[in-house]
Structure formats: structure tokens, C-alpha cells
Amino acid sequence: MFRPNDNFNLLPESYLFSEVAKRIREFRADHPDADIIRMDIGDVSLPLPECIIKAMHKAVDDQASQATFHGYGPEQGYSFLRDSIAEWDYNKRGIAHITADDIFISDGAKSDIGNIGDLFGKNIRVAVTDPVYPVYVDSNVIDGRAGILSDGRWSNILYLECTAENGFRPLLPADGICEVIYLCFPNNPTGTTSTKDELRKWVEYALRNEALIIYDSAYEAYITSDNVPRSIFEIEGAEHCAIEVRSFSKTAGFTGMRCGYTVVPRTLKYRFSDGKTASLHDMWNRRQCTKFNGASYIVQRGAAALYTPEGREAIAHNVGLYMKNAHTLREALLAKGYIVAGGVDSPYVWFKTPGCKTSWQLFEQLLHDAHITSTPGAGFGKAGEGYLRFTGFNSEENTIEAVKRITNC
Ligand code: MLT
């Protein structure tokens, strides 16, 4: 008799953003005339820059001719894109040791984050911040690594609480109590960042404990502050203990296009249980060759256009607009006297209103009273209870209108 994966039976019934979308749909059905301003999921609103569209049109034409047609591409991604990433995102930023060979193109950071657990042993303990992007936790539940859920916490996951008291920055765990640490800076959902000195401590921890850091830097394009690293590979030694996951979604508006990449340096070596050397690079390559046939040629051509002068200028412009919105939201919430984080090097603004309403109650109140959507902090973890998250990804006009409504709330 077929038996399904029992771990699905342990998962909460729906994924956070699906639940948010469902509640918004229900509200819309009951209030068809409501002018709803979306500030929930981190989905971009600006169209793709023209140079990307042109590159993809050209790629479509390539597929129409025998001489330029592309069938299956390399599972690791095309070198025209991997070379540009290595040059612009690493080498020109002073990270000479990351090469095109270390980079794997994918259909998005979320897929890679969900899949990366294929590299982990069965009985290891993972550490996550709380609040946290739910994919880190849910994918470990599906893989059978999380243990039992009790009072909002999985028994085999180590939670590093990020609260107003610690400035929403996780503290280092004790030595020897986890083998994998998921870090995300600029952070989703709190919008906080880590300085070079702070990040160095995590790298030292991982090296000392032979642990692995999964570093999600999907929001690095939003960093403007000095001394905030854009890549974990700015820290010496990280090439021996970290995998970095990046996305074109929030940078270049690729949420609907699906393209990202993961850097698994060749220098990343651990040991299998029989003592043999395990190269995570070779393992990830084997995993991708087995389960993935590469991202679409057309989309990769579009992504490569981001690294042209026009592409870089367009991205800087779009990121600037989203940041301005995040800043506007941050200032408005601070003016109301709320606890606020993010909105400086991040498109996300994380805040808590006075009183003791739950995140979902606040979500419903804001939706009903102001027709504004948000993401309930509790959906990101127990430590997020009472918080909401806004995004700066709407238009400037809608953000200003949202601020008016919040101010009058
Ligand atoms: C978010 O809103 O947290 C993100 O957009 C979700 C995602 O990237 O999957």
C-alpha cells in the first residue's frame, strides 16, 4: 500500500502567503468596491526594464531559427550569465575568489532554499532566527528534520529569537548545538542588517563547529549603509562554511520570471559518515543534474541583460523607488510611536503597535478599517506575534495613500 510522506501531516495546513492571499480574496469578494492597497507579500509592482524585455525578445527569436535554437541548457546555467554574476556581483566588489564555476543558476531563490536540504544529513539540527522566512522551517519539516510541533515551535529546530530587546539581531548559539544555520540579511521579515564584524562572528562560529551557513541575500541590492556586507563571501573563511542564495526577483522585478542563483564554493568540504571528503559543490552539482534541467534560456538571457550599463541603471532606479516607499512607511510608523525596524537597507518595514492585539487581529483590522494588506508577524514565527510587516514594493502614489490611511487610523 502506498504511504505518503507523513511529514506533510505535521505541517500547518497552509503556507503563510497562501493564507494571507486567501483572506484578501475573501475580503475582496465581500467588499468588491474596496480600494485595497497591497503591502503583504514582497511582490514587485514595476514592469521589467526595457533592456531585459529586448534581450528576451531576441532570445525568443533565437529559438525560431535552427542556427540559434537552444534545447536543454547546462544544468548549472549558461556561462554568459554565470560569468556576468561572478564579475559584477563578486569580483568587481572585491571578492576575487568566487568564480563562475561556483555559481548555479536556478528558477529562483525559494526553490534553492527549499531544495538545499538535499545536502543535509538526516539527524542534524538546524538553527533559524525567529521570526523567519517560513520556507527554511517548512522545508525541514517536509524533509523530516524538524521533530514535533508544540506551542508553535519544532522540537528539533533551534530558534534564535530576534526581538526589540536585542535589536532584532540573533545571538550566537552555544558551540556544538546546531549543524546548519540559516541567516538572511537584509532580513526578511524584520528588515535588519548585519555589520561585517557581526557576520564575521557567525563565520567563525561555523568554522569552529564545522557547521554550514545558508546565507540568503535576496535583498542585498537594498543595502546602502557602509559596513553592511552584501555577500557573506566578503568575510574571510566564509568560502569554507557558507552557501549563498540570491534572487533576481526583488532586484530586477523577476518575481514572475523565476531566476536566481546559488553560490556553492568549491572550497566547501565536509566529511561523509564513512570519513570520506564531501564536496558540497560536487553534491549540489549532482543534485541539480539529477533533479533540474536548468533555468529557461530566455529568462537567463533576460537576467544577463541586468548586468549591462542600461540594466544596472534601471535596477538602481527601481530599487531606489522601492526604498523611498519603505522609508516613507518607516517614518510614518515611527511618527505614530510604534516599535519599528527595517526600511533602511531593506524594502521591508517591521512594526508593533501598542496594545495586545495578535498579528492576525491587526491584519484583519487594517484590512477592514483601512483597506491595507500586511503580513502578520506571527506567520514568521512565535517571536513575530503582535508584529506586522509592510513592503515598499507598491507604487509611490499608493504608499503615500496608505500612509494617509494609517495616520488617520
Ligand atoms: C515575502 O514576502 O516574504 C517574499 O516575497 C516571499 C518570497 O520571496 O517567497
Short mmCIF file of N, CA and C in Angstrom, two decimals, residues 76-237:
data_model
loop_
_atom_site.label_atom_id
_atom_site.label_comp_id
_atom_site.label_asym_id
_atom_site.label_seq_id
_atom_site.Cartn_x
_atom_site.Cartn_y
_atom_site.Cartn_z
N GLN A 76 23.78 23.83 -14.73
CA GLN A 76 24.36 24.86 -13.84
C GLN A 76 24.02 26.27 -14.30
N GLY A 77 23.50 26.40 -15.51
CA GLY A 77 23.20 27.72 -16.07
C GLY A 77 24.19 28.04 -17.18
N TYR A 78 23.79 29.00 -18.03
CA TYR A 78 24.66 29.38 -19.17
C TYR A 78 25.83 30.23 -18.68
N SER A 79 26.97 30.03 -19.34
CA SER A 79 28.16 30.77 -18.90
C SER A 79 28.00 32.27 -19.14
N PHE A 80 27.18 32.69 -20.13
CA PHE A 80 27.03 34.14 -20.34
C PHE A 80 26.45 34.80 -19.09
N LEU A 81 25.63 34.06 -18.33
CA LEU A 81 25.07 34.64 -17.11
C LEU A 81 25.99 34.40 -15.90
N ARG A 82 26.52 33.21 -15.79
CA ARG A 82 27.40 32.91 -14.64
C ARG A 82 28.64 33.82 -14.65
N ASP A 83 29.18 34.07 -15.84
CA ASP A 83 30.36 34.95 -15.93
C ASP A 83 30.01 36.37 -15.48
N SER A 84 28.84 36.85 -15.91
CA SER A 84 28.45 38.23 -15.53
C SER A 84 28.24 38.34 -14.02
N ILE A 85 27.63 37.31 -13.44
CA ILE A 85 27.40 37.33 -11.99
C ILE A 85 28.73 37.36 -11.25
N ALA A 86 29.63 36.47 -11.66
CA ALA A 86 30.94 36.40 -10.98
C ALA A 86 31.64 37.76 -11.07
N GLU A 87 31.57 38.34 -12.27
CA GLU A 87 32.29 39.60 -12.47
C GLU A 87 31.66 40.75 -11.66
N TRP A 88 30.32 40.91 -11.81
CA TRP A 88 29.69 42.11 -11.26
C TRP A 88 29.29 41.97 -9.79
N ASP A 89 28.84 40.78 -9.39
CA ASP A 89 28.34 40.64 -8.02
C ASP A 89 29.45 40.24 -7.05
N TYR A 90 30.56 39.76 -7.59
CA TYR A 90 31.63 39.31 -6.69
C TYR A 90 32.97 39.98 -7.01
N ASN A 91 33.54 39.68 -8.18
CA ASN A 91 34.91 40.14 -8.45
C ASN A 91 35.05 41.65 -8.39
N LYS A 92 34.13 42.39 -9.02
CA LYS A 92 34.22 43.85 -9.01
C LYS A 92 33.93 44.43 -7.62
N ARG A 93 33.38 43.60 -6.75
CA ARG A 93 33.14 44.06 -5.37
C ARG A 93 34.23 43.56 -4.43
N GLY A 94 35.33 43.16 -5.01
CA GLY A 94 36.49 42.79 -4.19
C GLY A 94 36.47 41.36 -3.70
N ILE A 95 35.56 40.52 -4.24
CA ILE A 95 35.54 39.10 -3.83
C ILE A 95 36.10 38.30 -5.00
N ALA A 96 37.41 38.19 -5.03
CA ALA A 96 38.07 37.61 -6.20
C ALA A 96 37.94 36.09 -6.24
N HIS A 97 37.75 35.47 -5.07
CA HIS A 97 37.81 34.01 -5.04
C HIS A 97 36.52 33.32 -5.48
N ILE A 98 35.45 34.07 -5.71
CA ILE A 98 34.24 33.43 -6.24
C ILE A 98 34.30 33.53 -7.77
N THR A 99 34.19 32.37 -8.42
CA THR A 99 34.28 32.35 -9.88
C THR A 99 32.96 31.81 -10.45
N ALA A 100 32.83 31.93 -11.77
CA ALA A 100 31.61 31.46 -12.44
C ALA A 100 31.32 29.99 -12.12
N ASP A 101 32.38 29.25 -11.92
CA ASP A 101 32.26 27.83 -11.65
C ASP A 101 31.54 27.53 -10.33
N ASP A 102 31.60 28.47 -9.39
CA ASP A 102 30.95 28.27 -8.07
C ASP A 102 29.45 28.56 -8.13
N ILE A 103 28.99 29.12 -9.26
CA ILE A 103 27.61 29.67 -9.33
C ILE A 103 26.67 28.72 -10.07
N PHE A 104 25.52 28.49 -9.47
CA PHE A 104 24.49 27.65 -10.08
C PHE A 104 23.24 28.50 -10.30
N ILE A 105 22.82 28.62 -11.56
CA ILE A 105 21.60 29.40 -11.87
C ILE A 105 20.39 28.51 -11.60
N SER A 106 19.33 29.13 -11.07
CA SER A 106 18.13 28.33 -10.78
C SER A 106 16.88 29.09 -11.19
N ASP A 107 15.74 28.49 -10.88
CA ASP A 107 14.47 29.18 -11.17
C ASP A 107 14.01 29.99 -9.97
N GLY A 108 14.93 30.38 -9.11
CA GLY A 108 14.59 31.29 -8.02
C GLY A 108 15.15 30.85 -6.69
N ALA A 109 15.33 31.84 -5.82
CA ALA A 109 15.94 31.58 -4.51
C ALA A 109 15.06 30.66 -3.66
N LYS A 110 13.74 30.80 -3.80
CA LYS A 110 12.85 29.99 -2.97
C LYS A 110 13.05 28.50 -3.27
N SER A 111 13.18 28.18 -4.56
CA SER A 111 13.40 26.77 -4.93
C SER A 111 14.71 26.27 -4.32
N ASP A 112 15.77 27.06 -4.46
CA ASP A 112 17.07 26.61 -3.94
C ASP A 112 17.03 26.45 -2.43
N ILE A 113 16.38 27.39 -1.75
CA ILE A 113 16.30 27.30 -0.29
C ILE A 113 15.49 26.06 0.11
N GLY A 114 14.44 25.80 -0.62
CA GLY A 114 13.63 24.61 -0.33
C GLY A 114 14.39 23.32 -0.62
N ASN A 115 15.25 23.36 -1.63
CA ASN A 115 15.93 22.13 -2.09
C ASN A 115 17.26 21.86 -1.38
N ILE A 116 17.82 22.88 -0.78
CA ILE A 116 19.19 22.76 -0.27
C ILE A 116 19.33 21.66 0.79
N GLY A 117 18.20 21.35 1.45
CA GLY A 117 18.20 20.30 2.47
C GLY A 117 18.59 18.94 1.91
N ASP A 118 18.56 18.77 0.59
CA ASP A 118 19.03 17.51 0.00
C ASP A 118 20.49 17.26 0.36
N LEU A 119 21.21 18.33 0.71
CA LEU A 119 22.63 18.16 1.06
C LEU A 119 22.84 17.78 2.52
N PHE A 120 21.80 17.93 3.34
CA PHE A 120 21.98 17.76 4.79
C PHE A 120 21.79 16.30 5.20
N GLY A 121 22.55 15.89 6.21
CA GLY A 121 22.32 14.57 6.81
C GLY A 121 20.97 14.53 7.51
N LYS A 122 20.52 13.33 7.79
CA LYS A 122 19.16 13.16 8.36
C LYS A 122 19.05 13.69 9.79
N ASN A 123 20.07 13.45 10.60
CA ASN A 123 19.89 13.72 12.03
C ASN A 123 20.55 15.01 12.51
N ILE A 124 20.68 15.96 11.61
CA ILE A 124 21.32 17.20 12.03
C ILE A 124 20.28 18.17 12.59
N ARG A 125 20.77 19.16 13.31
CA ARG A 125 19.87 20.16 13.88
C ARG A 125 20.09 21.48 13.15
N VAL A 126 19.01 22.08 12.68
CA VAL A 126 19.15 23.37 12.01
C VAL A 126 18.73 24.48 12.96
N ALA A 127 19.38 25.62 12.79
CA ALA A 127 19.03 26.81 13.57
C ALA A 127 18.44 27.86 12.64
N VAL A 128 17.38 28.47 13.10
CA VAL A 128 16.77 29.57 12.33
C VAL A 128 16.53 30.73 13.27
N THR A 129 16.46 31.91 12.70
CA THR A 129 16.05 33.05 13.52
C THR A 129 14.54 32.95 13.70
N ASP A 130 14.04 33.62 14.69
CA ASP A 130 12.58 33.71 14.89
C ASP A 130 12.31 35.18 15.19
N PRO A 131 11.59 35.88 14.30
CA PRO A 131 10.87 35.46 13.10
C PRO A 131 11.79 35.06 11.96
N VAL A 132 11.19 34.30 11.01
CA VAL A 132 11.99 33.74 9.92
C VAL A 132 11.12 33.53 8.68
N TYR A 133 11.76 33.60 7.52
CA TYR A 133 11.10 33.27 6.24
C TYR A 133 10.65 31.81 6.34
N PRO A 134 9.35 31.55 6.22
CA PRO A 134 8.84 30.22 6.58
C PRO A 134 9.38 29.05 5.75
N VAL A 135 9.93 29.32 4.59
CA VAL A 135 10.44 28.22 3.74
C VAL A 135 11.58 27.46 4.45
N TYR A 136 12.40 28.16 5.23
CA TYR A 136 13.51 27.47 5.90
C TYR A 136 12.96 26.39 6.83
N VAL A 137 11.92 26.74 7.55
CA VAL A 137 11.36 25.80 8.53
C VAL A 137 10.54 24.72 7.83
N ASP A 138 9.60 25.14 6.98
CA ASP A 138 8.68 24.17 6.37
C ASP A 138 9.43 23.14 5.53
N SER A 139 10.50 23.55 4.85
CA SER A 139 11.22 22.57 4.02
C SER A 139 11.92 21.54 4.91
N ASN A 140 12.36 21.95 6.08
CA ASN A 140 12.97 20.98 7.01
C ASN A 140 11.92 20.06 7.63
N VAL A 141 10.70 20.59 7.78
CA VAL A 141 9.61 19.73 8.26
C VAL A 141 9.34 18.65 7.21
N ILE A 142 9.24 19.07 5.96
CA ILE A 142 8.96 18.11 4.87
C ILE A 142 10.06 17.05 4.80
N ASP A 143 11.29 17.48 5.04
CA ASP A 143 12.42 16.53 4.99
C ASP A 143 12.53 15.66 6.25
N GLY A 144 11.66 15.91 7.23
CA GLY A 144 11.65 15.04 8.42
C GLY A 144 12.71 15.38 9.45
N ARG A 145 13.14 16.64 9.43
CA ARG A 145 14.25 17.02 10.30
C ARG A 145 13.81 17.89 11.48
N ALA A 146 12.53 18.22 11.54
CA ALA A 146 12.11 19.28 12.48
C ALA A 146 11.62 18.75 13.83
N GLY A 147 11.25 17.49 13.89
CA GLY A 147 10.75 16.94 15.16
C GLY A 147 9.25 17.15 15.29
N ILE A 148 8.84 17.48 16.49
CA ILE A 148 7.40 17.59 16.82
C ILE A 148 7.06 19.05 17.06
N LEU A 149 5.88 19.45 16.60
CA LEU A 149 5.45 20.85 16.81
C LEU A 149 4.71 20.94 18.13
N SER A 150 5.19 21.84 18.98
CA SER A 150 4.49 22.03 20.25
C SER A 150 4.57 23.52 20.61
N ASP A 151 3.42 24.11 20.82
CA ASP A 151 3.33 25.51 21.17
C ASP A 151 4.10 26.40 20.18
N GLY A 152 3.91 26.12 18.90
CA GLY A 152 4.49 26.98 17.86
C GLY A 152 5.96 26.76 17.58
N ARG A 153 6.55 25.74 18.17
CA ARG A 153 7.97 25.50 17.96
C ARG A 153 8.23 24.03 17.64
N TRP A 154 9.13 23.77 16.68
CA TRP A 154 9.52 22.40 16.33
C TRP A 154 10.63 21.95 17.27
N SER A 155 10.49 20.73 17.79
CA SER A 155 11.39 20.28 18.87
C SER A 155 12.85 20.17 18.43
N ASN A 156 13.09 19.89 17.13
CA ASN A 156 14.49 19.69 16.72
C ASN A 156 15.06 20.90 15.96
N ILE A 157 14.33 22.02 16.02
CA ILE A 157 14.86 23.24 15.39
C ILE A 157 15.30 24.18 16.50
N LEU A 158 16.45 24.76 16.30
CA LEU A 158 16.94 25.73 17.28
C LEU A 158 16.49 27.13 16.83
N TYR A 159 15.77 27.81 17.70
CA TYR A 159 15.24 29.14 17.35
C TYR A 159 16.10 30.23 17.99
N LEU A 160 16.54 31.16 17.18
CA LEU A 160 17.35 32.27 17.67
C LEU A 160 16.44 33.51 17.63
N GLU A 161 15.95 33.88 18.78
CA GLU A 161 14.92 34.93 18.82
C GLU A 161 15.48 36.30 18.47
N CYS A 162 14.74 37.01 17.65
CA CYS A 162 15.10 38.38 17.29
C CYS A 162 13.97 39.28 17.78
N THR A 163 14.24 40.00 18.83
CA THR A 163 13.20 40.80 19.48
C THR A 163 13.64 42.27 19.52
N ALA A 164 12.70 43.12 19.94
CA ALA A 164 13.04 44.55 20.06
C ALA A 164 14.19 44.70 21.06
N GLU A 165 14.23 43.84 22.07
CA GLU A 165 15.26 43.93 23.12
C GLU A 165 16.67 43.69 22.55
N ASN A 166 16.80 42.75 21.62
CA ASN A 166 18.15 42.54 21.05
C ASN A 166 18.33 43.22 19.69
N GLY A 167 17.45 44.19 19.40
CA GLY A 167 17.58 44.94 18.14
C GLY A 167 17.29 44.06 16.93
N PHE A 168 16.53 42.99 17.14
CA PHE A 168 16.16 42.05 16.08
C PHE A 168 17.39 41.40 15.45
N ARG A 169 18.44 41.23 16.27
CA ARG A 169 19.67 40.57 15.79
C ARG A 169 19.86 39.27 16.55
N PRO A 170 20.02 38.16 15.84
CA PRO A 170 20.15 36.88 16.54
C PRO A 170 21.46 36.79 17.32
N LEU A 171 21.41 36.14 18.47
CA LEU A 171 22.63 35.90 19.24
C LEU A 171 23.23 34.56 18.82
N LEU A 172 24.54 34.45 18.91
CA LEU A 172 25.19 33.19 18.55
C LEU A 172 24.72 32.07 19.47
N PRO A 173 24.42 30.90 18.93
CA PRO A 173 24.08 29.78 19.81
C PRO A 173 25.34 29.25 20.51
N ALA A 174 25.13 28.40 21.51
CA ALA A 174 26.29 27.78 22.16
C ALA A 174 27.00 26.87 21.15
N ASP A 175 28.28 26.67 21.34
CA ASP A 175 29.03 25.80 20.44
C ASP A 175 28.43 24.39 20.45
N GLY A 176 28.43 23.78 19.28
CA GLY A 176 28.11 22.35 19.18
C GLY A 176 26.63 22.00 19.20
N ILE A 177 25.73 22.98 19.14
CA ILE A 177 24.32 22.57 19.26
C ILE A 177 23.53 22.65 17.95
N CYS A 178 24.16 23.06 16.88
CA CYS A 178 23.47 23.00 15.59
C CYS A 178 24.50 22.82 14.48
N GLU A 179 24.06 22.21 13.40
CA GLU A 179 24.99 21.93 12.30
C GLU A 179 24.74 22.83 11.09
N VAL A 180 23.53 23.37 11.00
CA VAL A 180 23.19 24.28 9.89
C VAL A 180 22.56 25.53 10.48
N ILE A 181 22.95 26.68 9.97
CA ILE A 181 22.36 27.94 10.43
C ILE A 181 21.86 28.70 9.20
N TYR A 182 20.59 29.03 9.21
CA TYR A 182 20.04 29.87 8.13
C TYR A 182 20.13 31.32 8.58
N LEU A 183 20.79 32.12 7.77
CA LEU A 183 20.83 33.56 8.06
C LEU A 183 20.31 34.30 6.83
N CYS A 184 19.60 35.40 7.06
CA CYS A 184 19.10 36.22 5.96
C CYS A 184 19.35 37.68 6.30
N PHE A 185 20.21 38.31 5.51
CA PHE A 185 20.49 39.74 5.69
C PHE A 185 20.60 40.41 4.34
N PRO A 186 19.98 41.59 4.14
CA PRO A 186 18.97 42.21 4.98
C PRO A 186 17.84 41.23 5.24
N ASN A 187 17.35 41.28 6.47
CA ASN A 187 16.48 40.22 6.93
C ASN A 187 15.05 40.33 6.40
N ASN A 188 14.53 39.19 6.06
CA ASN A 188 13.10 39.03 5.83
C ASN A 188 12.60 38.21 7.01
N PRO A 189 11.74 38.73 7.88
CA PRO A 189 10.88 39.88 7.68
C PRO A 189 11.30 41.18 8.38
N THR A 190 12.31 41.18 9.23
CA THR A 190 12.47 42.37 10.10
C THR A 190 13.17 43.54 9.42
N GLY A 191 13.81 43.29 8.28
CA GLY A 191 14.50 44.37 7.57
C GLY A 191 15.83 44.77 8.19
N THR A 192 16.27 44.07 9.22
CA THR A 192 17.53 44.44 9.86
C THR A 192 18.72 43.88 9.07
N THR A 193 19.89 44.46 9.33
CA THR A 193 21.08 44.01 8.62
C THR A 193 22.13 43.56 9.64
N SER A 194 23.23 43.09 9.11
CA SER A 194 24.34 42.67 9.97
C SER A 194 25.58 43.41 9.50
N THR A 195 26.37 43.89 10.41
CA THR A 195 27.63 44.54 10.01
C THR A 195 28.65 43.45 9.70
N LYS A 196 29.77 43.90 9.13
CA LYS A 196 30.84 42.94 8.81
C LYS A 196 31.34 42.24 10.07
N ASP A 197 31.50 43.03 11.15
CA ASP A 197 32.02 42.44 12.38
C ASP A 197 31.05 41.40 12.95
N GLU A 198 29.75 41.70 12.87
CA GLU A 198 28.75 40.75 13.38
C GLU A 198 28.75 39.47 12.53
N LEU A 199 28.80 39.66 11.22
CA LEU A 199 28.75 38.49 10.34
C LEU A 199 30.01 37.63 10.51
N ARG A 200 31.13 38.30 10.77
CA ARG A 200 32.39 37.56 10.99
C ARG A 200 32.23 36.57 12.15
N LYS A 201 31.48 36.97 13.19
CA LYS A 201 31.30 36.07 14.35
C LYS A 201 30.55 34.79 13.94
N TRP A 202 29.59 34.93 13.01
CA TRP A 202 28.86 33.75 12.54
C TRP A 202 29.77 32.84 11.74
N VAL A 203 30.61 33.45 10.91
CA VAL A 203 31.55 32.65 10.11
C VAL A 203 32.51 31.92 11.04
N GLU A 204 33.02 32.63 12.04
CA GLU A 204 33.95 31.99 13.00
C GLU A 204 33.25 30.85 13.73
N TYR A 205 31.98 31.08 14.09
CA TYR A 205 31.21 30.03 14.77
C TYR A 205 31.13 28.79 13.87
N ALA A 206 30.76 29.02 12.60
CA ALA A 206 30.59 27.88 11.67
C ALA A 206 31.91 27.15 11.46
N LEU A 207 33.00 27.90 11.33
CA LEU A 207 34.30 27.25 11.12
C LEU A 207 34.70 26.44 12.36
N ARG A 208 34.47 27.04 13.53
CA ARG A 208 34.85 26.38 14.78
C ARG A 208 34.05 25.09 14.99
N ASN A 209 32.80 25.10 14.55
CA ASN A 209 31.90 23.97 14.82
C ASN A 209 31.70 23.05 13.61
N GLU A 210 32.43 23.34 12.53
CA GLU A 210 32.22 22.61 11.26
C GLU A 210 30.74 22.61 10.89
N ALA A 211 30.12 23.75 11.11
CA ALA A 211 28.71 23.91 10.74
C ALA A 211 28.64 24.56 9.35
N LEU A 212 27.43 24.61 8.81
CA LEU A 212 27.21 25.19 7.48
C LEU A 212 26.24 26.36 7.62
N ILE A 213 26.57 27.49 6.99
CA ILE A 213 25.64 28.63 6.98
C ILE A 213 24.96 28.68 5.62
N ILE A 214 23.62 28.75 5.64
CA ILE A 214 22.88 29.02 4.41
C ILE A 214 22.55 30.51 4.47
N TYR A 215 23.19 31.26 3.60
CA TYR A 215 23.09 32.72 3.68
C TYR A 215 22.18 33.23 2.56
N ASP A 216 21.03 33.75 2.95
CA ASP A 216 20.04 34.25 2.00
C ASP A 216 20.26 35.75 1.85
N SER A 217 20.77 36.14 0.69
CA SER A 217 21.00 37.58 0.50
C SER A 217 20.15 38.11 -0.66
N ALA A 218 18.91 37.66 -0.68
CA ALA A 218 17.98 38.04 -1.74
C ALA A 218 17.76 39.56 -1.80
N TYR A 219 18.02 40.24 -0.69
CA TYR A 219 17.70 41.68 -0.62
C TYR A 219 18.96 42.55 -0.61
N GLU A 220 20.10 41.99 -1.03
CA GLU A 220 21.37 42.74 -0.94
C GLU A 220 21.34 44.05 -1.73
N ALA A 221 20.56 44.11 -2.79
CA ALA A 221 20.54 45.33 -3.62
C ALA A 221 20.02 46.54 -2.84
N TYR A 222 19.38 46.28 -1.72
CA TYR A 222 18.77 47.38 -0.94
C TYR A 222 19.75 47.97 0.07
N ILE A 223 20.94 47.42 0.15
CA ILE A 223 21.91 47.91 1.14
C ILE A 223 22.52 49.22 0.67
N THR A 224 22.44 50.22 1.53
CA THR A 224 23.11 51.49 1.22
C THR A 224 24.09 51.86 2.33
N SER A 225 23.91 51.30 3.53
CA SER A 225 24.78 51.67 4.66
C SER A 225 26.19 51.13 4.46
N ASP A 226 27.15 51.90 4.95
CA ASP A 226 28.54 51.42 4.92
C ASP A 226 28.68 50.27 5.91
N ASN A 227 29.65 49.45 5.67
CA ASN A 227 29.99 48.37 6.60
C ASN A 227 28.91 47.30 6.75
N VAL A 228 27.94 47.31 5.82
CA VAL A 228 26.97 46.19 5.79
C VAL A 228 27.35 45.34 4.58
N PRO A 229 27.82 44.13 4.80
CA PRO A 229 28.27 43.32 3.66
C PRO A 229 27.11 42.91 2.76
N ARG A 230 27.37 42.88 1.46
CA ARG A 230 26.33 42.45 0.52
C ARG A 230 26.40 40.94 0.32
N SER A 231 27.55 40.39 0.63
CA SER A 231 27.73 38.95 0.44
C SER A 231 28.48 38.41 1.66
N ILE A 232 28.15 37.18 2.03
CA ILE A 232 28.90 36.58 3.15
C ILE A 232 30.34 36.30 2.73
N PHE A 233 30.58 36.23 1.41
CA PHE A 233 31.94 35.94 0.96
C PHE A 233 32.87 37.15 1.07
N GLU A 234 32.33 38.27 1.57
CA GLU A 234 33.21 39.38 1.94
C GLU A 234 33.98 39.05 3.22
N ILE A 235 33.49 38.03 3.94
CA ILE A 235 34.13 37.66 5.21
C ILE A 235 35.11 36.53 4.95
N GLU A 236 36.33 36.73 5.41
CA GLU A 236 37.36 35.71 5.19
C GLU A 236 36.95 34.38 5.83
N GLY A 237 37.13 33.33 5.11
CA GLY A 237 36.83 31.99 5.65
C GLY A 237 35.43 31.51 5.29
#
